[in-house]
mmCIF file of C-alpha atoms and ligand atoms in Angstrom:
data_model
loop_
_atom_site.group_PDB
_atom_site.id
_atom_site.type_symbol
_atom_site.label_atom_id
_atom_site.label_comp_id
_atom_site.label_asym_id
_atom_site.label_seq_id
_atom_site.Cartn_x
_atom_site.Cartn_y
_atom_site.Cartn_z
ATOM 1 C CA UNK A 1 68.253 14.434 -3.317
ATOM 2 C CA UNK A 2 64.629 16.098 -2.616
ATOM 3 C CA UNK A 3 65.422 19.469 -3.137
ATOM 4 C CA UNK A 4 63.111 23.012 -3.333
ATOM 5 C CA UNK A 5 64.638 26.087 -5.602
ATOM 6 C CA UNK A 6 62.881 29.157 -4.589
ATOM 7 C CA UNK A 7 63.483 32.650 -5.702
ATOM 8 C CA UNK A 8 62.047 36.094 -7.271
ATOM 9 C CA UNK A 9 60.785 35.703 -10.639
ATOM 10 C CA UNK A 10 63.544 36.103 -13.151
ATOM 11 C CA UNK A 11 66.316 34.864 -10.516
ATOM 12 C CA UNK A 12 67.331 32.150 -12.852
ATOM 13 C CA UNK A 13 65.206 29.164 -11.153
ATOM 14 C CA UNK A 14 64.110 27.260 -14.323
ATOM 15 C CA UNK A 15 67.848 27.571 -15.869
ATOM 16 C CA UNK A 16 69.355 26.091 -13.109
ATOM 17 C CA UNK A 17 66.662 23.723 -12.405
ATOM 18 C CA UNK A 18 67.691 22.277 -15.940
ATOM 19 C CA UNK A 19 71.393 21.900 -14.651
ATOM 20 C CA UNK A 20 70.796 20.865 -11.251
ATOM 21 C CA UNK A 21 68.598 18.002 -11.897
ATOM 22 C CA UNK A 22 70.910 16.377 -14.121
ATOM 23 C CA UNK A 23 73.665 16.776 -11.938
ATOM 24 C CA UNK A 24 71.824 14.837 -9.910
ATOM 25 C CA UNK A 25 69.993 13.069 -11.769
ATOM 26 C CA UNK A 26 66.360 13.879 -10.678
ATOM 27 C CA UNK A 27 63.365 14.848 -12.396
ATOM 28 C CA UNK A 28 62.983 18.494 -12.640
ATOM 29 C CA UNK A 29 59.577 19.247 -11.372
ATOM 30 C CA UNK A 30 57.928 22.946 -12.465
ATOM 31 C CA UNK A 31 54.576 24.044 -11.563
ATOM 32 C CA UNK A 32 55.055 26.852 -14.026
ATOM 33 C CA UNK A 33 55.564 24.361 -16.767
ATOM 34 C CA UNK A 34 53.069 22.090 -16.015
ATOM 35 C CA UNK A 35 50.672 24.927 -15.684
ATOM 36 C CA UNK A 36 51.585 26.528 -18.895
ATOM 37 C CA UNK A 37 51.989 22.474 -21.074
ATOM 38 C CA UNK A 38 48.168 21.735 -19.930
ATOM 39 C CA UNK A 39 47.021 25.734 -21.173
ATOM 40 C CA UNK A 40 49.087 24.510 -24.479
ATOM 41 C CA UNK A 41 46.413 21.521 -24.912
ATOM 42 C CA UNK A 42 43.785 23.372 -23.677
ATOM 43 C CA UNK A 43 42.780 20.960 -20.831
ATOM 44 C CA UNK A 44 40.255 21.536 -17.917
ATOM 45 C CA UNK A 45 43.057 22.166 -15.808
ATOM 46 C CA UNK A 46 45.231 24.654 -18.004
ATOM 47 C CA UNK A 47 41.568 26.926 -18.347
ATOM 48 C CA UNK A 48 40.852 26.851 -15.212
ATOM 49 C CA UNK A 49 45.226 28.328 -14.521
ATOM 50 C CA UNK A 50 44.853 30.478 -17.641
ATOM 51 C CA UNK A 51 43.754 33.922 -15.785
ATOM 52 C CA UNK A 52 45.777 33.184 -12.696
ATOM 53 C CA UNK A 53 48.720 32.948 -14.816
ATOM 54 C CA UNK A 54 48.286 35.643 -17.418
ATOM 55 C CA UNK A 55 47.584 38.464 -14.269
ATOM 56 C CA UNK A 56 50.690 36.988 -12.864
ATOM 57 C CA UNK A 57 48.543 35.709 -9.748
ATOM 58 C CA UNK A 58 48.982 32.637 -7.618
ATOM 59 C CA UNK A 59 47.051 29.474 -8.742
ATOM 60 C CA UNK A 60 44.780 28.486 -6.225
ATOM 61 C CA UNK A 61 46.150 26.364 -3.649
ATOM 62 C CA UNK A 62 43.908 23.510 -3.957
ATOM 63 C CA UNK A 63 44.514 23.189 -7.529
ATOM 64 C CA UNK A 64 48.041 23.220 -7.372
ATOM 65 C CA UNK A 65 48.461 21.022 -4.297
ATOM 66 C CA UNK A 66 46.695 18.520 -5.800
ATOM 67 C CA UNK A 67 48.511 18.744 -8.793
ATOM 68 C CA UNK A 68 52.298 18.494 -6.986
ATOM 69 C CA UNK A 69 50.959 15.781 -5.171
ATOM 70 C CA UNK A 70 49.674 13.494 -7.676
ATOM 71 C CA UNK A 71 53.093 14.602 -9.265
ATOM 72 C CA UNK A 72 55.032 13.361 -6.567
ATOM 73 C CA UNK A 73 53.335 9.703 -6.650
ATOM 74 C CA UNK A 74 55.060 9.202 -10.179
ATOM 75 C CA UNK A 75 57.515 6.566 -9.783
ATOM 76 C CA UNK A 76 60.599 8.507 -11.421
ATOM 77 C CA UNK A 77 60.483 10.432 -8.114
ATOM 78 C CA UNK A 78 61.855 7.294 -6.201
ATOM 79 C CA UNK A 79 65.657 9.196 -5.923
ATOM 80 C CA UNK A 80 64.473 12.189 -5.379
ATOM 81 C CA UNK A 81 62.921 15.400 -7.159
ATOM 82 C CA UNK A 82 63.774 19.252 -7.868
ATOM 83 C CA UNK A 83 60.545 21.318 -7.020
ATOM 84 C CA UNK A 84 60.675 24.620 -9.166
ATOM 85 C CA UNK A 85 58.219 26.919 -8.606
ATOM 86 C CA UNK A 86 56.213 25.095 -5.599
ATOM 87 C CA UNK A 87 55.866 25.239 -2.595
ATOM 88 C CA UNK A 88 54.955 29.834 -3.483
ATOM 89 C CA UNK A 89 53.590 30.170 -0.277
ATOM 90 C CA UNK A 90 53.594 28.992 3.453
ATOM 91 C CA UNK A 91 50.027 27.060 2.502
ATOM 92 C CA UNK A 92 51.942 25.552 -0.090
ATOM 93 C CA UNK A 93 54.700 24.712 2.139
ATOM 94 C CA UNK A 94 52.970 22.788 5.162
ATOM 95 C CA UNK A 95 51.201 20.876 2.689
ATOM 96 C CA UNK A 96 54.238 19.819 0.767
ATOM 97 C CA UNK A 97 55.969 18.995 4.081
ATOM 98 C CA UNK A 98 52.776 17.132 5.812
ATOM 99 C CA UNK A 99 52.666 14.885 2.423
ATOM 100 C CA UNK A 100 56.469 14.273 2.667
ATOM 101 C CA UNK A 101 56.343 13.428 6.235
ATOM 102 C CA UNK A 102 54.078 10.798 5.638
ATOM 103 C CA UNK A 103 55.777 9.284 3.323
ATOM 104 C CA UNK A 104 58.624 9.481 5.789
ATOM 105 C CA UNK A 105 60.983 11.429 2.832
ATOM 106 C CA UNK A 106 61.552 14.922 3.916
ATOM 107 C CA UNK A 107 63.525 17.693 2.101
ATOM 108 C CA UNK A 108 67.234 17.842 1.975
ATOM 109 C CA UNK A 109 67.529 21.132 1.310
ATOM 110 C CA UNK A 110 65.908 24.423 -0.048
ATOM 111 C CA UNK A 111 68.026 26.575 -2.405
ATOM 112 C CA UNK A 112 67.516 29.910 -2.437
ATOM 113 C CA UNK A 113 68.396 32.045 -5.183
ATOM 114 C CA UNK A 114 68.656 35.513 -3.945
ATOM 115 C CA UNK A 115 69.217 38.616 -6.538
ATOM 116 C CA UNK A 116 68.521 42.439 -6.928
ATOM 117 C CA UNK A 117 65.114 43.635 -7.928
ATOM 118 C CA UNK A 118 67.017 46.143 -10.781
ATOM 119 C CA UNK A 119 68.182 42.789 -12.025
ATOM 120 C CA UNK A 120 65.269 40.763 -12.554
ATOM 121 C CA UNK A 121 63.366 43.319 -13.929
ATOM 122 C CA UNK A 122 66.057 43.939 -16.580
ATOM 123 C CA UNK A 123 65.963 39.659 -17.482
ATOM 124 C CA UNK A 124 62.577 39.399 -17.189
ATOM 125 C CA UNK A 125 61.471 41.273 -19.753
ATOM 126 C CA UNK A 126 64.352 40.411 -22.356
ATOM 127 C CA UNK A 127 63.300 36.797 -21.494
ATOM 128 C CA UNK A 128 61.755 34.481 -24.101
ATOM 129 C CA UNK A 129 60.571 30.985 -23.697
ATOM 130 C CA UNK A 130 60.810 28.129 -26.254
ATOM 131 C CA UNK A 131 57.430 27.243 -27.345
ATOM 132 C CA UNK A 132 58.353 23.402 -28.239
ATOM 133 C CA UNK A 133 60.805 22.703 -24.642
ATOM 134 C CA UNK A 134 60.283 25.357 -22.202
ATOM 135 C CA UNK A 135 63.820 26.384 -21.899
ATOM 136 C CA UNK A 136 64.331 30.451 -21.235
ATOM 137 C CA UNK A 137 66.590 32.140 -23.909
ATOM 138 C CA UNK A 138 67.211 36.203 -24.805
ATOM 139 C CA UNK A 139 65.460 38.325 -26.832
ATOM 140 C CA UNK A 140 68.502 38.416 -28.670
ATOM 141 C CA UNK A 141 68.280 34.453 -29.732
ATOM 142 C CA UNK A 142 66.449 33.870 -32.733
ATOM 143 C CA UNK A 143 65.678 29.824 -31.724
ATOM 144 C CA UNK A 144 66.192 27.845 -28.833
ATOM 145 C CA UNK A 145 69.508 26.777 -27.736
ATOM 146 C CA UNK A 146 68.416 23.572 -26.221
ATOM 147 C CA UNK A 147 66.075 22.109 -29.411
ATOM 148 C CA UNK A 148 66.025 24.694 -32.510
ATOM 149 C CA UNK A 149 62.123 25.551 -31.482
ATOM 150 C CA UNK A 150 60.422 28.842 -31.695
ATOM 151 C CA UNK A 151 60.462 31.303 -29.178
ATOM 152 C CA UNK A 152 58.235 33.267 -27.821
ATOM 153 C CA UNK A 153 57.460 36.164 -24.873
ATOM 154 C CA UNK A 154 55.007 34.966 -21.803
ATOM 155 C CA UNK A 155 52.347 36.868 -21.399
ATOM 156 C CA UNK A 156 53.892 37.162 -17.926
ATOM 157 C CA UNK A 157 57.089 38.644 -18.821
ATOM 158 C CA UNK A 158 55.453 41.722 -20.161
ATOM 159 C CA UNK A 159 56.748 44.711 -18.112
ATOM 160 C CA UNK A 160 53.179 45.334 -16.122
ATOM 161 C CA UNK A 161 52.832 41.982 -15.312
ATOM 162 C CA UNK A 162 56.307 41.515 -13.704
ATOM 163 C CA UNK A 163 55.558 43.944 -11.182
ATOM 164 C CA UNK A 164 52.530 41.870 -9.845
ATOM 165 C CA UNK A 165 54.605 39.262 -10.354
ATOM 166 C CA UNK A 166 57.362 40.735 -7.813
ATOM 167 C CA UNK A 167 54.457 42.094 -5.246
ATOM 168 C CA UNK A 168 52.406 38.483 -4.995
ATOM 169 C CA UNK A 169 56.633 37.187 -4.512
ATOM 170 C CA UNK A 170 57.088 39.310 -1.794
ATOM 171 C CA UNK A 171 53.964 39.380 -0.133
ATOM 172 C CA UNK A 172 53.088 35.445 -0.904
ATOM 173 C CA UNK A 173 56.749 33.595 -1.399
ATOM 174 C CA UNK A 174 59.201 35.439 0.762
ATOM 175 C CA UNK A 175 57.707 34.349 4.065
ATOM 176 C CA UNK A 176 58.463 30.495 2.616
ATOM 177 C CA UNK A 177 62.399 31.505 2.833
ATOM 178 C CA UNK A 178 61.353 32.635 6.560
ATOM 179 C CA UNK A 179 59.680 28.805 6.950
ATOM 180 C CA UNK A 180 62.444 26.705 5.598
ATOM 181 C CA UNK A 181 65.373 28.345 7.774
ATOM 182 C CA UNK A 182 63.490 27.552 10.420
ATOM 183 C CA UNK A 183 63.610 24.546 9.658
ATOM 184 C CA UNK A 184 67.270 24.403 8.927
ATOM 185 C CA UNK A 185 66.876 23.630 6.019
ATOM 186 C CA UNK A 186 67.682 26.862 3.415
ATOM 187 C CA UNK A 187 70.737 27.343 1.580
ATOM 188 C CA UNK A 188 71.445 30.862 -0.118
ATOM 189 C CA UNK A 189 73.085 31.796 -2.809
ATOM 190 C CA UNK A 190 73.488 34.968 -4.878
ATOM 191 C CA UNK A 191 72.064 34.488 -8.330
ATOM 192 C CA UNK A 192 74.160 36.985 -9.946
ATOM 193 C CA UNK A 193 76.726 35.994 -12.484
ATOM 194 C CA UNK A 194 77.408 33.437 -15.204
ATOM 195 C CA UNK A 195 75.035 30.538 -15.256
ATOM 196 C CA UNK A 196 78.293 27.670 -15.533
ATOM 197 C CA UNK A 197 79.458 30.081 -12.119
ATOM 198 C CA UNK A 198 75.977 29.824 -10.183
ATOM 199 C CA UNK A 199 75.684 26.112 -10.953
ATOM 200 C CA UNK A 200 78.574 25.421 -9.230
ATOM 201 C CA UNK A 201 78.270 27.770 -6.716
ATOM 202 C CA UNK A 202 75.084 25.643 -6.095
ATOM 203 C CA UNK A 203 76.865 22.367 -5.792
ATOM 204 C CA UNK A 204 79.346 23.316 -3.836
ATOM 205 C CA UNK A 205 76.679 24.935 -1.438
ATOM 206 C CA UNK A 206 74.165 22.086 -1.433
ATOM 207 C CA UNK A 207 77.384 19.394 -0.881
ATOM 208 C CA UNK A 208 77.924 20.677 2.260
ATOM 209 C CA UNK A 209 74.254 20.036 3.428
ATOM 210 C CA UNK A 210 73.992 16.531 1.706
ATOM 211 C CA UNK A 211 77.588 15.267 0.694
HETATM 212 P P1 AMP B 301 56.526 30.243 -13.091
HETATM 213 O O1 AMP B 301 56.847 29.643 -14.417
HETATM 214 O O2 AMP B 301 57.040 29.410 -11.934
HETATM 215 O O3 AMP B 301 56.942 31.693 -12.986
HETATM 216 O O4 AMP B 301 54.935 30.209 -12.940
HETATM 217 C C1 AMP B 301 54.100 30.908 -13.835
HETATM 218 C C2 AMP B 301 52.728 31.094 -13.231
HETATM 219 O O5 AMP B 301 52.130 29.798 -12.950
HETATM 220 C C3 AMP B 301 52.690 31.819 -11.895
HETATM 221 O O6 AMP B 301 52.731 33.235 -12.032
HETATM 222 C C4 AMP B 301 51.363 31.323 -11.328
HETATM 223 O O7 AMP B 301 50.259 31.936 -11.956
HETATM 224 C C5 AMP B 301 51.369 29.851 -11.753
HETATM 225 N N1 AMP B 301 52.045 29.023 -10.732
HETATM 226 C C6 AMP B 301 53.210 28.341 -10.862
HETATM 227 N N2 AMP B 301 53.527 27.706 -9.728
HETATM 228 C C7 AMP B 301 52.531 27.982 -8.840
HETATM 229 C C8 AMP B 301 52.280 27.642 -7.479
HETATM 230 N N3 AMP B 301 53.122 26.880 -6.783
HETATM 231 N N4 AMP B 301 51.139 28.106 -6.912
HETATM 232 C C9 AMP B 301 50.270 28.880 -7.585
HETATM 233 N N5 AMP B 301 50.459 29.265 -8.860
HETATM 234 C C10 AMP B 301 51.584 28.828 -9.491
#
């Protein structure tokens, strides 16, 4: 399965990213968290992010592109990949698709998570991140759930940072949804709910697109 997630900010992308890629058993592939593990160890690549990320801004698409794409020449990516968090704009997109075609392995599908704005403020900024694994908990967790590490706010999630975040979605991301049902190949889904409910709500949607 070569799959895309894309959604707002705070629709629940990395969460189910987690669940969806061992369902079916692909590597789960985040820009975000590649971006934010090389600004952990300081690398050339992680400084050169750093103010992108902390003004909630895109990346530059030559540094990311190149990024994905060396990436996707990893051998673990021989059955398939979840993107999460890439392609984030139509750049992005006809890059992604022009390096698949070549390789003759083209997308299955693109999920799309679709929620309220109201909504994704409100989880954005109770959302913390584990410092050790990356996985999102609540404010309201004193460790994470997935490996006992600290947590910690992104400098992202702060509240005036999430509305950039949201404008540079809807301006940058949005027309992407535009691209890949053109395509044929989006599926939507509404994001709101339990995360066990969404999950499936995925599976069942993406079964009938790829069995
Ligand atoms: P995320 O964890 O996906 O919300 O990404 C956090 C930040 O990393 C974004 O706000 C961007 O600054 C940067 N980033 C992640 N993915 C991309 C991408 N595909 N293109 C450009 N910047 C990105």
């Amino acid at each position: 399965m070569r799959l895309v997630l894309v959604g707002p900010p705070g629709a629940g992308k990395g969460t189910q990213a987690a669940f969806l890629a061992a369902h079916y058993s692909i590597p789960h592939i985040s820009t975000g968290d590649i971006f934010r593990a090389n600004l952990k160890a300081s690398t050339p690549l992680g400084l050169q992010a750093k103010g992108y990320m902390d003004s909630g801004q895109l990346v530059p698409d030559e540094v990311t592109n190149e990024m994905v794409k060396d990436r996707l020449t990893h051998d673990d990516v021989a059955n398939g990949f979840l993107l999460d968090g890439f392609p984030r704009n139509t750049v992005q997109a006809e890059v992604l698709r022009a390096f698949l075609a070549e390789k003759r392995t083209p997308l299955d599908a693109v999920l799309e998570l679709a929620i309220d704005d109201a909504l994704i403020i409100a989880r954005l900024s109770s959302r913390r991140t584990c410092k050790e694994c990356s996985a999102p908990a609540t404010a309201a967790a004193q460790k994470c759930g997935a490996c006992g590490g600290e947590l910690y706010q992104r400098e992202d999630d702060k509240e005036e940072v999430i509305a950039k975040r949201l404008s540079v979605y809807q301006e940058q991301t949005a027309p992407i949804v535009h691209f890949y049902r053109t395509e044929g190949l989006l599926v939507t889904i509404s994001a709101d709910g339990e995360v066990s409910e969404i999950t499936e709500r995925a599976i069942t949607a993406l079964s009938r697109v790829h069995g």
